[in-house]
Coordinates of C-alpha atoms and ligand atoms in Angstrom, one line a residue:
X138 CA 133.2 92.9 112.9
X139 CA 134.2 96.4 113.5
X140 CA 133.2 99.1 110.7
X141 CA 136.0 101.9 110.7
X142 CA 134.0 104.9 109.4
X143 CA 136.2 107.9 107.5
X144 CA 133.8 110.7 106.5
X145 CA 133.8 111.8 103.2
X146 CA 135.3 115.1 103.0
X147 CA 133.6 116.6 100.3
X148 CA 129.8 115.5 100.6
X149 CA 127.3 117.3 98.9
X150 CA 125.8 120.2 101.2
X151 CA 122.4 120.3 102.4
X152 CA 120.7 122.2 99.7
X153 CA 122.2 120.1 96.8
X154 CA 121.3 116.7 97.9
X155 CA 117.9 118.5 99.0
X156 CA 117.7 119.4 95.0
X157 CA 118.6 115.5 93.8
X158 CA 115.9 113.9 96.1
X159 CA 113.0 116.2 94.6
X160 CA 112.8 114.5 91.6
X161 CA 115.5 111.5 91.4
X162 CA 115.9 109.7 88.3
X163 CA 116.4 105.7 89.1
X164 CA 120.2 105.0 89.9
X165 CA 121.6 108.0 88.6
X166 CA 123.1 109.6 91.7
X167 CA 124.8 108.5 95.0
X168 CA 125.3 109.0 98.4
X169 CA 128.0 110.5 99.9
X170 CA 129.4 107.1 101.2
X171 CA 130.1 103.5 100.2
X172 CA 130.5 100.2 102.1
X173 CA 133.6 98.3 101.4
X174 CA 134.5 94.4 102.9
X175 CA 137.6 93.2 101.5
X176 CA 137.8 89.2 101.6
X177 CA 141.3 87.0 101.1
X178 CA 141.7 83.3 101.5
X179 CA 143.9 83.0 104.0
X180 CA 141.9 85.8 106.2
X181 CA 138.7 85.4 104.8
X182 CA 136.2 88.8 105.8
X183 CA 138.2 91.9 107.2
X184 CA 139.2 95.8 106.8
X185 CA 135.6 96.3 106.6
X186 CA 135.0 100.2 106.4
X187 CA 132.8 103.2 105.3
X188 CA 134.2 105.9 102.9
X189 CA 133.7 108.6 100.4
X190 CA 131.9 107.3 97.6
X191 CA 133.9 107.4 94.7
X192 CA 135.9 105.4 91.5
X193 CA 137.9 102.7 92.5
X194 CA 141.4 102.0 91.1
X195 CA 141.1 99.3 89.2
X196 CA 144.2 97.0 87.5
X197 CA 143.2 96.3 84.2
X198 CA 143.7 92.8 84.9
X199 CA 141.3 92.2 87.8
X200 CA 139.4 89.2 87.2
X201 CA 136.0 90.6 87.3
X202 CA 136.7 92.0 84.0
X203 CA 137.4 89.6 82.1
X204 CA 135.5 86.5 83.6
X205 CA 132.3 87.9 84.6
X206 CA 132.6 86.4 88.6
X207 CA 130.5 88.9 90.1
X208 CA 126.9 88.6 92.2
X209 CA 124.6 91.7 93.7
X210 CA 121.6 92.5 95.1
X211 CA 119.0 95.3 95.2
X212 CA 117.4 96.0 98.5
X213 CA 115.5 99.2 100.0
X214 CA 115.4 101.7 102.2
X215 CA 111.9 102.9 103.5
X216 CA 111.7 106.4 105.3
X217 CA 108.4 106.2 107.8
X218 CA 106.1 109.4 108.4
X219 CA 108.0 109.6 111.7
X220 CA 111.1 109.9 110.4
X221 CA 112.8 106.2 111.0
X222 CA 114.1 104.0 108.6
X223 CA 113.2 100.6 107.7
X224 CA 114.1 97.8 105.4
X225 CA 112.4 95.0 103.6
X226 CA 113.2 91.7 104.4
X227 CA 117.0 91.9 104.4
X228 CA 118.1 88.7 105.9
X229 CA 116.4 87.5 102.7
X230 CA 118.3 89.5 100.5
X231 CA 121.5 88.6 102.6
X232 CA 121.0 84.6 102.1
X233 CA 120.3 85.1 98.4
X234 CA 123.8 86.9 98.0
X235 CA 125.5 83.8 99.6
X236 CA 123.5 81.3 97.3
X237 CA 124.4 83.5 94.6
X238 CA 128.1 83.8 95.4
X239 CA 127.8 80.3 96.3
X240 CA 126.9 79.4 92.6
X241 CA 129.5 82.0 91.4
X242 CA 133.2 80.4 93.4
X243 CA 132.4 83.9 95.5
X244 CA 133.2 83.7 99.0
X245 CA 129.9 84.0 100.9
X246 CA 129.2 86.9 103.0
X247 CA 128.1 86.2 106.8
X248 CA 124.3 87.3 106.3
X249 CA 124.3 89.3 109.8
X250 CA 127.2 91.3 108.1
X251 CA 124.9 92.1 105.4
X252 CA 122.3 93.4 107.3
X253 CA 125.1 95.2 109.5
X254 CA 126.4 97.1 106.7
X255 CA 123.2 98.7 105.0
X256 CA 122.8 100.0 108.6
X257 CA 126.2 101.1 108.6
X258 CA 125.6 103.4 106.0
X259 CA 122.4 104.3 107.1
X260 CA 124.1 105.4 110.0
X261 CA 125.7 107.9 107.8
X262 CA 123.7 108.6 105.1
X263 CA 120.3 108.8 106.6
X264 CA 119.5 112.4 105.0
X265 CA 119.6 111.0 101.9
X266 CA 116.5 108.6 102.3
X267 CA 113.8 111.0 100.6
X268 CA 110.8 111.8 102.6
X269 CA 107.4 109.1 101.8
X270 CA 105.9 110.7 99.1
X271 CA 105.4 109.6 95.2
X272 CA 107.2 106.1 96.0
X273 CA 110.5 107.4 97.0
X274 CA 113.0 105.5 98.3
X275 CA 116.9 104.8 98.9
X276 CA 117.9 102.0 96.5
X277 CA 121.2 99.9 98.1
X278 CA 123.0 98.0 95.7
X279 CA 125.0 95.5 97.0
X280 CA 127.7 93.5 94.9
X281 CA 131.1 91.5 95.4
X282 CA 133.4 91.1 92.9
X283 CA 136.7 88.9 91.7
X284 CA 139.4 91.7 93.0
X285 CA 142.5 89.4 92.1
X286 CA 144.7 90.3 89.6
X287 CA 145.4 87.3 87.1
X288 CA 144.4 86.5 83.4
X289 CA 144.2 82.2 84.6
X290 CA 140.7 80.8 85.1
X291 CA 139.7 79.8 88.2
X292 CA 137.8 81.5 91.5
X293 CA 139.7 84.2 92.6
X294 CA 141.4 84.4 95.9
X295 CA 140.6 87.9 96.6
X296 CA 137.1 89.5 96.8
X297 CA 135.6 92.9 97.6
X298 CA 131.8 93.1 98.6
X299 CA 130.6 96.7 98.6
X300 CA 127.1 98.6 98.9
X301 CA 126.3 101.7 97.1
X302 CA 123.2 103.3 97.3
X303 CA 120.9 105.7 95.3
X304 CA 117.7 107.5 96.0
X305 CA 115.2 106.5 93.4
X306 CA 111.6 107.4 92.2
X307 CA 109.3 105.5 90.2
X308 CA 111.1 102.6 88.3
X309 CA 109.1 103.5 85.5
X310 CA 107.9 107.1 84.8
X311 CA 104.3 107.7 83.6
X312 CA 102.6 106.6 86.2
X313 CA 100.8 102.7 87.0
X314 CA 100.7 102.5 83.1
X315 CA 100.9 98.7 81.7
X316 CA 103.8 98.0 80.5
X317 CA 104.1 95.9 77.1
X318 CA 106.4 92.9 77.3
X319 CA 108.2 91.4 74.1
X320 CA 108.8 87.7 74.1
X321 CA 112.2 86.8 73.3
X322 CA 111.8 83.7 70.6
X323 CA 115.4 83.8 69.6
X324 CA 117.5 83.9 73.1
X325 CA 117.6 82.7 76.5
X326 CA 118.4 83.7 79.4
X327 CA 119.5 80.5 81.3
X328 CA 119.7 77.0 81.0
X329 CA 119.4 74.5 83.4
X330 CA 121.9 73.7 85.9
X331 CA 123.4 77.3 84.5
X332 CA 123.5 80.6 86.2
X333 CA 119.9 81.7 86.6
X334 CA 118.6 81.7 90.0
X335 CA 122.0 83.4 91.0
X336 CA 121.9 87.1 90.8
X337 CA 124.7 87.6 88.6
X338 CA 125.8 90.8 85.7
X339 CA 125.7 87.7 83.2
X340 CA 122.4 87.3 83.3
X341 CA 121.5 90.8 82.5
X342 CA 124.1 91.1 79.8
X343 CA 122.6 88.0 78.3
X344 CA 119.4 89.9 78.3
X345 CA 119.9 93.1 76.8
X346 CA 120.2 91.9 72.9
X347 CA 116.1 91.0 73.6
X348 CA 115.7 94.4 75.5
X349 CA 117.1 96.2 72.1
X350 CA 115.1 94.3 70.4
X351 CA 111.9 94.7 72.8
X352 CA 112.7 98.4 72.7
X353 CA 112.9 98.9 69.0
X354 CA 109.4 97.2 69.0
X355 CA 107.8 99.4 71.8
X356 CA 108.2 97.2 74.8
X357 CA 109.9 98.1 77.9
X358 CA 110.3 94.5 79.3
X359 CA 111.3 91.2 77.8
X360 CA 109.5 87.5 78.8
X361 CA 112.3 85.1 78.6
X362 CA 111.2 80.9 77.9
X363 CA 112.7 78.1 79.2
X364 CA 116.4 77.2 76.8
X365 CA 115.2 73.8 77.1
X366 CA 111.8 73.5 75.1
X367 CA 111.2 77.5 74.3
X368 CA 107.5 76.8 75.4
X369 CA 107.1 78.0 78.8
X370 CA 107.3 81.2 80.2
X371 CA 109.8 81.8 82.9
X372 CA 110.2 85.5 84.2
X373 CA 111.4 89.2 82.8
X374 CA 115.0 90.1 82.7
X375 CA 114.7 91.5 86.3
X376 CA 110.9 90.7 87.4
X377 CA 109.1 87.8 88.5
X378 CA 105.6 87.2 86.8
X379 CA 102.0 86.7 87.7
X380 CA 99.1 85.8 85.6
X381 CA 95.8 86.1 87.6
X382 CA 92.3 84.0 86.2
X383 CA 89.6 85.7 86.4
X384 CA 87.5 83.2 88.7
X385 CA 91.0 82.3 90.4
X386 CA 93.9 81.0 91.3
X387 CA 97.0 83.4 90.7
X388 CA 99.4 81.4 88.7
X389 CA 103.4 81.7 88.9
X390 CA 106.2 79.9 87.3
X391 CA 107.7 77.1 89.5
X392 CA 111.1 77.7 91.0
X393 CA 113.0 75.7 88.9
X394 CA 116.5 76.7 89.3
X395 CA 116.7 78.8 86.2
X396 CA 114.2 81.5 87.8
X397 CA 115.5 83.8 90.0
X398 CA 114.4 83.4 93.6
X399 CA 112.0 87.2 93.8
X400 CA 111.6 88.1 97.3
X401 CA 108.6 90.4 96.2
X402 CA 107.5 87.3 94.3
X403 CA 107.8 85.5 97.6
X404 CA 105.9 88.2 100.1
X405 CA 103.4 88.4 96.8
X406 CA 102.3 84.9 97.3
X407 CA 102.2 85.1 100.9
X408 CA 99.8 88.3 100.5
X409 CA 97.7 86.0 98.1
X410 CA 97.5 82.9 100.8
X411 CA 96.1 85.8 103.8
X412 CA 93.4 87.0 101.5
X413 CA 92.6 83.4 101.1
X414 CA 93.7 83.2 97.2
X415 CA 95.0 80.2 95.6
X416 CA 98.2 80.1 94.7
X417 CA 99.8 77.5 92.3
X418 CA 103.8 77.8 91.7
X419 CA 104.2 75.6 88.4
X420 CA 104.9 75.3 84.7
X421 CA 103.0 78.0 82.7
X422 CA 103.2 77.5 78.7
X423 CA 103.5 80.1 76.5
X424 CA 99.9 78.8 75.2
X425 CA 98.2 79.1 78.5
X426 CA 99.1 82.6 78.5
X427 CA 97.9 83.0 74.7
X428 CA 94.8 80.9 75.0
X429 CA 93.8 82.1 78.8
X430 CA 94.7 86.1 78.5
X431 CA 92.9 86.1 74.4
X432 CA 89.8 84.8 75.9
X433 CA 89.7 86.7 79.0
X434 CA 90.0 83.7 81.4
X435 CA 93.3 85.9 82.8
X436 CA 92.2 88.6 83.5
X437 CA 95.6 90.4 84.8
X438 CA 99.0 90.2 84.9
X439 CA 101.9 91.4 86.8
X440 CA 105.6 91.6 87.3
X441 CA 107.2 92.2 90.2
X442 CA 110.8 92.7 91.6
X443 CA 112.2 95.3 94.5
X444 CA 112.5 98.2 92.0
X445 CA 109.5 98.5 90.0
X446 CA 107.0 96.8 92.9
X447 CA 104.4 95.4 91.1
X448 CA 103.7 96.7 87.7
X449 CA 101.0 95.6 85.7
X450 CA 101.5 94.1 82.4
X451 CA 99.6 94.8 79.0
X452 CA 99.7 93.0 76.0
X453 CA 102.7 90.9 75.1
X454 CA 104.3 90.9 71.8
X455 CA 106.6 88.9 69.7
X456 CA 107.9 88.8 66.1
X457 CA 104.9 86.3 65.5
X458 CA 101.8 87.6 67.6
X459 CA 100.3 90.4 70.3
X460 CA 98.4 88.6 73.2
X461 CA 96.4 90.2 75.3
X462 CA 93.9 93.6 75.2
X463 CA 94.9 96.2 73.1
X464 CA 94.2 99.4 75.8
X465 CA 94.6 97.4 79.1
X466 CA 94.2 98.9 82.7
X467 CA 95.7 98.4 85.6
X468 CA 93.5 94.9 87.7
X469 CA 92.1 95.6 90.3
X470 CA 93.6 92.9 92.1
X471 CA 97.2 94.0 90.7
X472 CA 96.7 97.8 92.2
X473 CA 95.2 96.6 95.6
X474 CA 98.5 94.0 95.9
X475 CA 100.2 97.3 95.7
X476 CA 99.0 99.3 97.8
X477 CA 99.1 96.3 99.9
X478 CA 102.7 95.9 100.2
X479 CA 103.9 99.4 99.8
X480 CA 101.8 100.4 102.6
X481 CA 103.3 97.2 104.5
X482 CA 107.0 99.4 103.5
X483 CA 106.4 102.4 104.3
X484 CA 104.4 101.9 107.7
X485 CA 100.9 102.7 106.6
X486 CA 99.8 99.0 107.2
X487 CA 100.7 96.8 110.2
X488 CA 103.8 94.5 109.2
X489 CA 102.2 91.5 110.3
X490 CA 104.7 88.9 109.0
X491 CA 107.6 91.1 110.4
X492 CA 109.5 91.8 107.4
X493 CA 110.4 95.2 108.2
X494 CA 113.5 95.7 110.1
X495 CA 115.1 99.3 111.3
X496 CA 117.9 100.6 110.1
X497 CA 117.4 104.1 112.0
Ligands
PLP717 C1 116.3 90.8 91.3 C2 115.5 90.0 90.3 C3 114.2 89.8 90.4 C4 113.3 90.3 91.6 O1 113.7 89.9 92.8 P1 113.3 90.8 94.1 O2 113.9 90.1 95.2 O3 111.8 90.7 94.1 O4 113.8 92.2 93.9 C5 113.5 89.0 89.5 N1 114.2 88.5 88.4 C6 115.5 88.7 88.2 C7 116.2 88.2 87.1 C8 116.2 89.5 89.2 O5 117.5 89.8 89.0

């Protein structure tokens, strides 16, 4: 498919952008230009284009308003110390959108047009991806939305996919601090056969009433259980998790169709396996974690997700209990995983499993 590119003309000059990507804040500012795929269903995929980025006109009617049918994704932008530009994994990213769109009555994007479009506006906004240093990067943010006009229920027959993109710092300021997690004892996030391996807004909004109440209780992150039995740990609103025993192995929650499928989750296992760690995907309970992390049998624990990396975790709370030590550091396993895959990212490390691809 042919991109038609119309330049923005009014993008910010040299010395402005130059001032946001000193110190950016994490999705506060965007690039000059946006991706935009419109979708029918008697055409299917067409009138794909780059333009200014700006507000779209919206009829207060569209159906993404009012019936939540809407799927993204977050994906990367690496700049190298010679200057190119790489992503992470992308065809990855590209087949998750489908599954999620899939699960969502969205039409499902071609995964080569996917890849094709964050290098379509690489291809113009290149400047923008900040230079290697303090974990800088270019955050895309790709979406599709309903974009039919009707108050009825049912999958709309128009669509619009669309990438944005923002250049980010640290997901969370402060440093490689542990975070503290609350554990959400009064809401879920999904149930089975429900919407939560799909990357969908409705998942999130379902989360935030715990993140308040995380918040208002000094956490930054929430642990969400299964809806089923509220006994087993599943993953953070946006972040997979990890506990690590001491004497091994590194224990994950099972893919179980209410977990969403975390490509960092998935290169983080596949780092484990090369150093010759054990790995076991499968049901954690909320008591292993208590009994395992009070007695110092786990000895770490880490989320991980595109936009934070991999952040280790400190105590959990909840309204009933704090597990875990009460002045944790960073493991030593969960910093060296880091360093691990950034330096896979930014070039520093040979990309042995070929999950890099050039954009630039
Ligand atoms: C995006 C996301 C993750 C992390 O997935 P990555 O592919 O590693 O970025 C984990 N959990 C949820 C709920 C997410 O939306």
């Amino acid at each position: 498919m042919e991109f038609k590119v119309i330049k923005s003309d009014h993008p910010l000059s040299d010395s402005q952008r130059e001032a946001l990507l000193e110190n950016p804040a994490f999705g506060v500012n965007f690039t000059d230009h946006q991706v935009i795929i419109e979708w029918t269903e008697e055409n299917g995929w067409q009138n794909a284009r780059v333009e200014a980025y700006g507000p779209m006109l919206m009829d207060p009617s569209s159906a993404v308003l009012h019936y939540g049918q809407e799927v993204f994704e977050g994906i990367k932008a690496y700049r190298h110390q010679d200057g190119s530009i790489h992503t992470f994994r992308p065809e990855a990213n590209g087949k998750r959108l489908q599954r999620s769109a899939h699960r969502m009555a969205l039409p499902e994007l071609p995964v080569e047009l996917f890849v094709e479009s964050l290098r379509q506006l690489i291809a113009v906004d290149h400047a923008w991806v900040p230079e290697p240093v303090n974990e800088k990067t270019l955050y895309f943010r790709p979406f599709e939305i309903a974009a039919e006009n009707f108050l009825g229920v049912r999958a709309a027959k128009r669509a619009e996919y669309r990438v944005i993109a923002s250049p980010v710092g640290p997901y969370f300021t402060g440093g490689l601090k542990p975070v503290s997690i609350w554990i959400a004892l009064d809401s879920a996030r999904a149930g089975k056969y429900g919407t939560g391996e799909a990357k969908t807004g409705g998942n999130y909004a379902a989360s935030l009433l715990a993140q308040n109440e995380g918040y208002a209780n000094g956490c930054s992150q929430v642990l969400f259980l299964d809806a089923d039995t509220h006994t087993h740990i599943e993953e953070l609103g946006g972040m997979n998790v990890f506990l690590v025993y001491k004497d091994g192995p590194v224990v994950t929650p099972a893919l179980d169709g209410t977990i969403l499928r975390g490509i960092t989750r998935d290169s983080v296992i596949q780092l484990l396996r090369d150093r010759g760690i054990e790995v076991q995907e499968r049901e954690v309970s909320l008591s292993e974690l208590r009994d395992g992390y009070n007695s110092g049998a786990i000895s770490e624990v880490f989320a991980c997700g595109t936009a934070a990396v991999i952040t280790p975790v400190g105590k959990f709370v909840s309204r009933e209990e704090v597990i875990g030590p009460e002045n944790p550091e960073p493991g030593d396993l969960t910093t060296s995983l880091r360093e691990e895959l950034t330096g896979i990212q930014y070039g520093r490390i040979p990309d042995r499993h070929n999950w890099l691809v050039k954009l630039r």
